[in-house]
CSV table of C-alpha atoms in Angstrom, one decimal:
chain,number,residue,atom,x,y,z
D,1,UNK,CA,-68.2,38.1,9.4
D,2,UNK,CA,-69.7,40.5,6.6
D,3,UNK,CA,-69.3,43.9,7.6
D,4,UNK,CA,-72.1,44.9,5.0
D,5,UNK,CA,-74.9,47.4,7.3
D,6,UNK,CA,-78.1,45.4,7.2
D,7,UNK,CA,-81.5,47.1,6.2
D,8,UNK,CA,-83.2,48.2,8.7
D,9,UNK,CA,-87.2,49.2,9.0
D,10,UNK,CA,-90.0,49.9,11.2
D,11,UNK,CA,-93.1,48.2,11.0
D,12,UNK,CA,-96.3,47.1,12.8
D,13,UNK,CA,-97.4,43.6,14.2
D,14,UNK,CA,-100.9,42.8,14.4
D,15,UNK,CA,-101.6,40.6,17.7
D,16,UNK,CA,-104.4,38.0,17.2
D,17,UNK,CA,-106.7,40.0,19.6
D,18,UNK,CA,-106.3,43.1,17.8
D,19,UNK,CA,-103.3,44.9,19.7
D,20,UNK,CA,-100.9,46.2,17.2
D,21,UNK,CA,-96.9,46.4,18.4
D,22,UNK,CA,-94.0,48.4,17.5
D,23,UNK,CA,-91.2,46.4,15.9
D,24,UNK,CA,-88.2,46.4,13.4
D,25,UNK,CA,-86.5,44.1,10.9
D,26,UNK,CA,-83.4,44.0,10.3
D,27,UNK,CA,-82.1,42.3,7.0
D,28,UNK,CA,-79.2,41.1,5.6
D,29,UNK,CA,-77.8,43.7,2.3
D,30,UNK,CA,-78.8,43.3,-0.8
D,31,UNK,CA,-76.7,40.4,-2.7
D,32,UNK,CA,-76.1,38.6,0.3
D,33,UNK,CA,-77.3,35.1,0.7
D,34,UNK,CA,-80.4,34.6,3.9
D,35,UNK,CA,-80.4,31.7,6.1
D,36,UNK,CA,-83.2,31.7,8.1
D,37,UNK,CA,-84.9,34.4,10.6
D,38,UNK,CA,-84.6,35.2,13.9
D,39,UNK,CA,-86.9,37.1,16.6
D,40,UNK,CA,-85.8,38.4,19.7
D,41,UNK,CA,-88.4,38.2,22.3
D,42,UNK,CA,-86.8,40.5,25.2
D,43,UNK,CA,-86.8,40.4,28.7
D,44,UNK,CA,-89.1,42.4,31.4
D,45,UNK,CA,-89.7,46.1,30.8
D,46,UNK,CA,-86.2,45.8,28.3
D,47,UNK,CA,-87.4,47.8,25.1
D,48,UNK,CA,-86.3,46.4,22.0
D,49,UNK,CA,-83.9,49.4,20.7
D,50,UNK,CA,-81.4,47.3,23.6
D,51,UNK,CA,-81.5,44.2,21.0
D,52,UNK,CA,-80.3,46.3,18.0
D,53,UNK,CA,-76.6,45.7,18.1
D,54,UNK,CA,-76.8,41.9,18.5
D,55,UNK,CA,-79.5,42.0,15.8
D,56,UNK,CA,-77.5,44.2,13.1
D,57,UNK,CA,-74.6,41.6,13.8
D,58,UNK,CA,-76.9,38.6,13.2
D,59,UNK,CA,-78.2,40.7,10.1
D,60,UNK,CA,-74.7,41.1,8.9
D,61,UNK,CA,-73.9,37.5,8.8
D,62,UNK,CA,-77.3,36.9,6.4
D,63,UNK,CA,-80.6,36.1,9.1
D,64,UNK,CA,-83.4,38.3,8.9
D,65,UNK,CA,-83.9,39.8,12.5
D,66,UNK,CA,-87.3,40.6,13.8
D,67,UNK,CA,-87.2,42.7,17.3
D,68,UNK,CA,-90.4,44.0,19.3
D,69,UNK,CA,-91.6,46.2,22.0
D,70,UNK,CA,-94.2,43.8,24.2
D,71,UNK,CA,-97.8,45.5,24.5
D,72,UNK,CA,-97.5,48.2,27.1
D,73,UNK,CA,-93.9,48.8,26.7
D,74,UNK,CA,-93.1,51.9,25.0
D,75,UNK,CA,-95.2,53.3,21.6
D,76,UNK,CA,-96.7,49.2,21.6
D,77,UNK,CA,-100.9,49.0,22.9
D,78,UNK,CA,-101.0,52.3,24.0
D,79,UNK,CA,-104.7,52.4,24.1
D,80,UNK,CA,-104.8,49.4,27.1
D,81,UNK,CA,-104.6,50.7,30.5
D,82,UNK,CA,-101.7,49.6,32.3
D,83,UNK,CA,-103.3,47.5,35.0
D,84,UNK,CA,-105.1,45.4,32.1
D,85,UNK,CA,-102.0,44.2,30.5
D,86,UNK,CA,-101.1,40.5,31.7
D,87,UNK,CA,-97.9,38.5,31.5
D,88,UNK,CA,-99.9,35.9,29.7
D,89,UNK,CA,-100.3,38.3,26.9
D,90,UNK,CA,-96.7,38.8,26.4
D,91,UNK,CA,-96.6,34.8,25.4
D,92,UNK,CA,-100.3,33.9,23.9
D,93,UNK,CA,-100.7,37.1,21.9
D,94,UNK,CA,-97.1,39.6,21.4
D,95,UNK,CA,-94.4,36.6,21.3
D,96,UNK,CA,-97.2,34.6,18.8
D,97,UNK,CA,-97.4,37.6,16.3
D,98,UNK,CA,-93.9,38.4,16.7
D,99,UNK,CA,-93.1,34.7,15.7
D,100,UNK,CA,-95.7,34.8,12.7
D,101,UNK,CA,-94.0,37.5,11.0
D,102,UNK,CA,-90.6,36.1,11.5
D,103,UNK,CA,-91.7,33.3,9.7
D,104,UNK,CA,-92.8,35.2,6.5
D,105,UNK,CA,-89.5,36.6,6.3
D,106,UNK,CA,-87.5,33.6,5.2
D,107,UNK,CA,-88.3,30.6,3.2
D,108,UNK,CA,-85.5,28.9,4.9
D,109,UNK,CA,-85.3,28.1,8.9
D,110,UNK,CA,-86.8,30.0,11.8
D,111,UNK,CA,-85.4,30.6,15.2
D,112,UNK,CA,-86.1,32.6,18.6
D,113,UNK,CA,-83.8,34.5,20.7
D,114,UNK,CA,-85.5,34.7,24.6
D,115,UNK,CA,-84.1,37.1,27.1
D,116,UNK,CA,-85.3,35.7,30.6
D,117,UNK,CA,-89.3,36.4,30.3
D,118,UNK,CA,-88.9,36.0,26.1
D,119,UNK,CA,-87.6,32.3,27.0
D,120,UNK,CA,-90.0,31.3,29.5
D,121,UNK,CA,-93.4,32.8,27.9
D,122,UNK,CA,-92.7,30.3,24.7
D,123,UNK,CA,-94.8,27.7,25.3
D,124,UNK,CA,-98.1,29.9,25.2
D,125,UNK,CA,-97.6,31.1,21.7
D,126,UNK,CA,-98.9,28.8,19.4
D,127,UNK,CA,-96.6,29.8,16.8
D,128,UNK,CA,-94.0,28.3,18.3
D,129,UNK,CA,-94.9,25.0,16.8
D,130,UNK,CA,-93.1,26.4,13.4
D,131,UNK,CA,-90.0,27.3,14.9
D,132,UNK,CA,-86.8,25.4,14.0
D,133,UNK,CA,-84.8,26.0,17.1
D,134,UNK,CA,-84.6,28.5,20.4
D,135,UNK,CA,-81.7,30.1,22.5
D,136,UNK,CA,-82.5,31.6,25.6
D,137,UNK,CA,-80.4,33.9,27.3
D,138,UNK,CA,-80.7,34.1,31.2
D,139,UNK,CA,-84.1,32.6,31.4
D,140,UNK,CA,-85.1,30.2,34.5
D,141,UNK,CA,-88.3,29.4,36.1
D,142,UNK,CA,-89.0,32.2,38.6
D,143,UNK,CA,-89.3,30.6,41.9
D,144,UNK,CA,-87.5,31.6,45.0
D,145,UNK,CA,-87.0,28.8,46.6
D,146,UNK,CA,-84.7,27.9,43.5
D,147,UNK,CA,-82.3,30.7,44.8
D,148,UNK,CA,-80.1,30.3,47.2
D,149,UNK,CA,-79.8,32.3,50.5
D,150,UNK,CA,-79.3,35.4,50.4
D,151,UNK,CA,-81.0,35.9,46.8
D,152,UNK,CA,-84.3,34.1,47.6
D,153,UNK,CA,-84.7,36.5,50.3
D,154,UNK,CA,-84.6,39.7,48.4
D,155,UNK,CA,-87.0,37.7,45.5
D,156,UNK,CA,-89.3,37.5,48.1
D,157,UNK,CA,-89.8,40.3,49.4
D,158,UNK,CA,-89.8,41.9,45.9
D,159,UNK,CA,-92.4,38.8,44.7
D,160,UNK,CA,-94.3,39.5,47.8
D,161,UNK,CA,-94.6,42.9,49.1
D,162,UNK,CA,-93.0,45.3,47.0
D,163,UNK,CA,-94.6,44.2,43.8
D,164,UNK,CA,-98.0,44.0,44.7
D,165,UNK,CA,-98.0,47.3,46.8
D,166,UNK,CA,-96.3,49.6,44.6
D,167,UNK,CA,-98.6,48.0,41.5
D,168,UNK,CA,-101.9,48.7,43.7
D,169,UNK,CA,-104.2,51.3,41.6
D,170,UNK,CA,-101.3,52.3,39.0
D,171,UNK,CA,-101.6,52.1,35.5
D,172,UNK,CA,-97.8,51.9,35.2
D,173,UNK,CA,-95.1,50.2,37.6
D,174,UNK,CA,-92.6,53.3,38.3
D,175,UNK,CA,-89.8,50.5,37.1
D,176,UNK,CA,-87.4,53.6,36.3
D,177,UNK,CA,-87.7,55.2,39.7
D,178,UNK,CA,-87.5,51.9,41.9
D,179,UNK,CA,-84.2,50.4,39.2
D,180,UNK,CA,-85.8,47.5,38.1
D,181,UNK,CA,-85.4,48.9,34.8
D,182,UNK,CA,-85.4,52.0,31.8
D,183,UNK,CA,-88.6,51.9,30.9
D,184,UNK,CA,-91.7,51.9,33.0
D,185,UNK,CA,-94.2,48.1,33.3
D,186,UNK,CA,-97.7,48.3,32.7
D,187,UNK,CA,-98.3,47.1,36.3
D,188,UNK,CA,-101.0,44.2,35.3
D,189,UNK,CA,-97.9,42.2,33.6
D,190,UNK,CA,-95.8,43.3,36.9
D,191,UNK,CA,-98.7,42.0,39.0
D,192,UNK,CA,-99.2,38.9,37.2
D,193,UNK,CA,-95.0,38.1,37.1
D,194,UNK,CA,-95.4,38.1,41.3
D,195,UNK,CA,-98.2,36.2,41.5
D,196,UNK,CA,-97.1,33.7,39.1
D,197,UNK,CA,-94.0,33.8,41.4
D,198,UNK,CA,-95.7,33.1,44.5
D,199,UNK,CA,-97.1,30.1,43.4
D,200,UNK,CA,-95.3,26.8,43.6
D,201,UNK,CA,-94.5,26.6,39.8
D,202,UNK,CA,-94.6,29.8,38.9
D,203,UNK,CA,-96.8,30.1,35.4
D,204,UNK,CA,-96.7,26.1,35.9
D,205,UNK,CA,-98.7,26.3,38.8
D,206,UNK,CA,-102.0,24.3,37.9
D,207,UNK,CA,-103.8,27.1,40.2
D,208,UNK,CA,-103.5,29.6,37.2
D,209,UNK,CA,-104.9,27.1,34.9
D,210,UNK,CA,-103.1,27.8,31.8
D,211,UNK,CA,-103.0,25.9,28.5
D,212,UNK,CA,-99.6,24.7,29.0
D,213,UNK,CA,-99.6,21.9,26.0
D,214,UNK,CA,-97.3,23.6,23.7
D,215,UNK,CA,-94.1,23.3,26.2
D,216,UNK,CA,-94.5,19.2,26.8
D,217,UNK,CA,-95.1,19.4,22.7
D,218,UNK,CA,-92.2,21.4,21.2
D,219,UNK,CA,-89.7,19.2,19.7
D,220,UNK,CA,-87.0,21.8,18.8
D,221,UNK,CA,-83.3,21.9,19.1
D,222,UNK,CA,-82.7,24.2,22.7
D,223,UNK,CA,-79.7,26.3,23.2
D,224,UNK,CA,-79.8,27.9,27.1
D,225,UNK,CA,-76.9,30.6,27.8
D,226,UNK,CA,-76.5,31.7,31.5
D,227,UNK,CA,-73.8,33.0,33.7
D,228,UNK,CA,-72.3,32.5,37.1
D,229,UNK,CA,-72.6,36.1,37.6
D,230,UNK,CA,-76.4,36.8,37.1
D,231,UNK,CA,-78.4,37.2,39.9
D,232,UNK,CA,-81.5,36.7,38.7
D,233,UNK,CA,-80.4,33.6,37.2
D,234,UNK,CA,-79.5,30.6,39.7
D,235,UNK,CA,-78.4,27.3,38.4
D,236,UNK,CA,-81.4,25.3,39.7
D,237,UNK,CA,-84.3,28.2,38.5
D,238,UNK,CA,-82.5,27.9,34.8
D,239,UNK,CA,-82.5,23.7,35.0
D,240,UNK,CA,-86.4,24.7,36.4
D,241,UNK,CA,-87.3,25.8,33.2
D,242,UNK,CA,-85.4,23.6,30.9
D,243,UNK,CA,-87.3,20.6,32.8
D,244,UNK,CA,-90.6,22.3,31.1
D,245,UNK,CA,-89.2,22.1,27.2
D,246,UNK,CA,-88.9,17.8,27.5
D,247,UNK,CA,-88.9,16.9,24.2
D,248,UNK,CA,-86.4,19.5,23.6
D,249,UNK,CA,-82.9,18.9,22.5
D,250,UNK,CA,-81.1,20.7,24.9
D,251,UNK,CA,-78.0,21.8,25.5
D,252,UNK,CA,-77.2,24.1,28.4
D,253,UNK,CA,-74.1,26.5,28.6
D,254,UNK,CA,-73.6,27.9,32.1
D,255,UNK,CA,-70.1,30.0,32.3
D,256,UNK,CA,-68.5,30.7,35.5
D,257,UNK,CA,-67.8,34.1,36.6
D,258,UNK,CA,-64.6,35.0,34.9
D,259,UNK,CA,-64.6,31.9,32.3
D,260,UNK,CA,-65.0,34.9,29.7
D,261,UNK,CA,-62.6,37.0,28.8
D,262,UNK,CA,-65.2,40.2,28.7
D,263,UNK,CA,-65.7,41.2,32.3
D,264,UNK,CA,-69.0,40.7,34.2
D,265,UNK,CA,-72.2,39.6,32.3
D,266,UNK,CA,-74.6,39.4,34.5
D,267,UNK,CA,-78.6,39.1,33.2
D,268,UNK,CA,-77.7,41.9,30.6
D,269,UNK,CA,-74.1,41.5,29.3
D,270,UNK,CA,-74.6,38.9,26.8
D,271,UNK,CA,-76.6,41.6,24.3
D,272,UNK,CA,-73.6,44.4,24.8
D,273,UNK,CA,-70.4,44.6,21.5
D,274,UNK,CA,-68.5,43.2,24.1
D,275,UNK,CA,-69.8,39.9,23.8
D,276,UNK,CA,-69.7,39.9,19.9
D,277,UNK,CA,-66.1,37.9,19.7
D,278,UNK,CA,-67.6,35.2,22.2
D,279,UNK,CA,-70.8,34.8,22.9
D,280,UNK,CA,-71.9,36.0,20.0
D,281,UNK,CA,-69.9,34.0,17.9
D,282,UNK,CA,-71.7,31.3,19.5
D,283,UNK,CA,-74.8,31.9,18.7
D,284,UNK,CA,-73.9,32.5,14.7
D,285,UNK,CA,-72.2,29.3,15.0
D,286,UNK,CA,-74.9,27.0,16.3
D,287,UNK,CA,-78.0,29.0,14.5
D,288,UNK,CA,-75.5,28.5,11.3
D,289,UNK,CA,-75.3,25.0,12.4
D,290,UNK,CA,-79.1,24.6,12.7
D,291,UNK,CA,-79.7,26.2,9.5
D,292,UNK,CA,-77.9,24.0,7.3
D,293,UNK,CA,-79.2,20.7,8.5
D,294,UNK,CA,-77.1,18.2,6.7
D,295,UNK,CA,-74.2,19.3,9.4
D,296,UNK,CA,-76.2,18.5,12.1
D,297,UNK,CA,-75.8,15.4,11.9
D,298,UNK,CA,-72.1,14.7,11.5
D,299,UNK,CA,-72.1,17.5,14.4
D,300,UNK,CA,-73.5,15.2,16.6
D,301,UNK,CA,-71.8,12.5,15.7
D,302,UNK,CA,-68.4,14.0,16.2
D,303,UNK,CA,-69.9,15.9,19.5
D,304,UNK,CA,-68.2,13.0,22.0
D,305,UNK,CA,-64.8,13.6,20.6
D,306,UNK,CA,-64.1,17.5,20.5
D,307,UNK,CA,-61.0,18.6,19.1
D,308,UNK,CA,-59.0,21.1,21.0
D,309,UNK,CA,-59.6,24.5,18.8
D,310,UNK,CA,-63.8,23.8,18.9
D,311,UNK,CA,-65.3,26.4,20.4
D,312,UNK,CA,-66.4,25.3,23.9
């Protein structure tokens, strides 16, 4: 690992319909070498300032880092009103632009972190096409009956009743007050997330009628992290969405509680220092991997017969 500080600098993204969003870059120091870029699309009502310490690591080991705040979420689209903001934007129009500008930044290969909603809003940004590999991190296809009892319980009363009450004639979903999160929702995206959650494929559903081409189409190498431990995350919701990618090479990495040696993860742990010696490290490891593309292949070649210090 370099322990150079990366460059860091605020800038403005330009959303194909107009919206402009707050994000940052952070770049490798001057002298060292760049292998690719990386955006981090976060997860619901998660500001990107929470992404800064695994982006200033990936920085530090030479990928440009892109990380944004979705329309409606802190300083980004303050001009919409709250209750006009949809999920769908988050994908077709924020993750697009996000995943434009990452590409500028490196003549080499492009890739895209997804925190739970950043992984499963993908396949509406057309930009994705470009991309030269994904990881997401605890994201599944939001569905209760893919939970088991008692979780799918709770997800539906939150899907079904809280949601859509407490959003009814608010600009903003108090998500700070009711501990769904730090930051208040524009409470259009949280009314779209239940209703899409309600249905019987969640954003899949053919009811909603969405251009869903793009995740049948991408052909891109898939890395999936999740945990035992995450509640929001259930074996069967994560397989859900990993179904939706099938011309994906995909390789899912599900620990069990306590397989880690850094306490509980959870839906948020993976993106804290603690995870920097493990999980971390695996993430440099395969986006290095990726990046160089003449390893790939004697990677999977040697992938049926491990030796015993690989990283697992």
């Amino acid at each position: 690992m370099n322990n150079q500080a990366p460059a860091d600098e605020d800038v403005q993204l330009k959303c194909e319909d107009g919206t402009y969003l707050d994000a940052n870059i952070s770049r490798p120091a001057a002298g060292m070498p760049l292998h690719g870029s990386v955006v981090i699309a976060g997860a619901l009502g998660v500001p990107r300032r929470f992404y800064q310490a695994l982006a200033n690591f990936l920085s530090s080991n030479g990928y440009a880092v892109l990380r944004f705040d979705y329309r409606g979420i802190e300083g980004s689209g303050p001009s919409q009103r709250g209750r006009d903001v949809r999920l769908y934007d988050w994908g077709r129009y924020d993750i697009d632009a996000a995943l434009a500008a990452g590409q500028k930044l490196s003549s080499d290969r492009h890739f895209m972190i997804g925190h739970s909603c950043g992984g499963q809003l993908l396949g509406l940004a057309p930009s994705a096409a470009h991309l030269d590999g994904a990881i997401f991190v605890a994201s599944t296809l939001a569905n209760p009956d893919l939970y088991p009892a008692p979780a799918r319980y709770g997800l539906r009363m939150m899907w079904n009743a809280i949601i859509p009450l407490v959003s009814f004639g608010r600009d903003r979903f108090p998500a700070r007050r009711l501990g769904f999160s730090n930051v208040d929702i524009p409470s259009g995206v949280m009314s779209e997330w239940a209703r899409w959650a309600r249905g019987d494929a969640y954003l899949f559903s053919q009811r909603f009628g969405l251009d869903l081409s793009r995740y049948s189409a991408l052909n891109i190498p898939l890395l999936s992290f999740s945990f035992e431990d995450d509640g929001y995350a259930s074996v069967a919701a994560i397989s859900g969405l990993l179904d939706k990618f099938p011309a994906c090479v995909v390789e899912n990495r599900y620990f069990a509680r306590g397989e880690l040696p850094i306490g509980k993860i959870g839906h948020f742990g993976f993106f804290r220092d603690k995870a920097k010696e493990t999980l971390w490290q695996q993430t440099l490891d395969w986006l290095w991997l990726e990046s160089n593309p003449q390893k790939v292949v004697a990677a999977h070649e040697n992938a049926s017969t491990p030796s015993a210090d690989q990283t697992p």
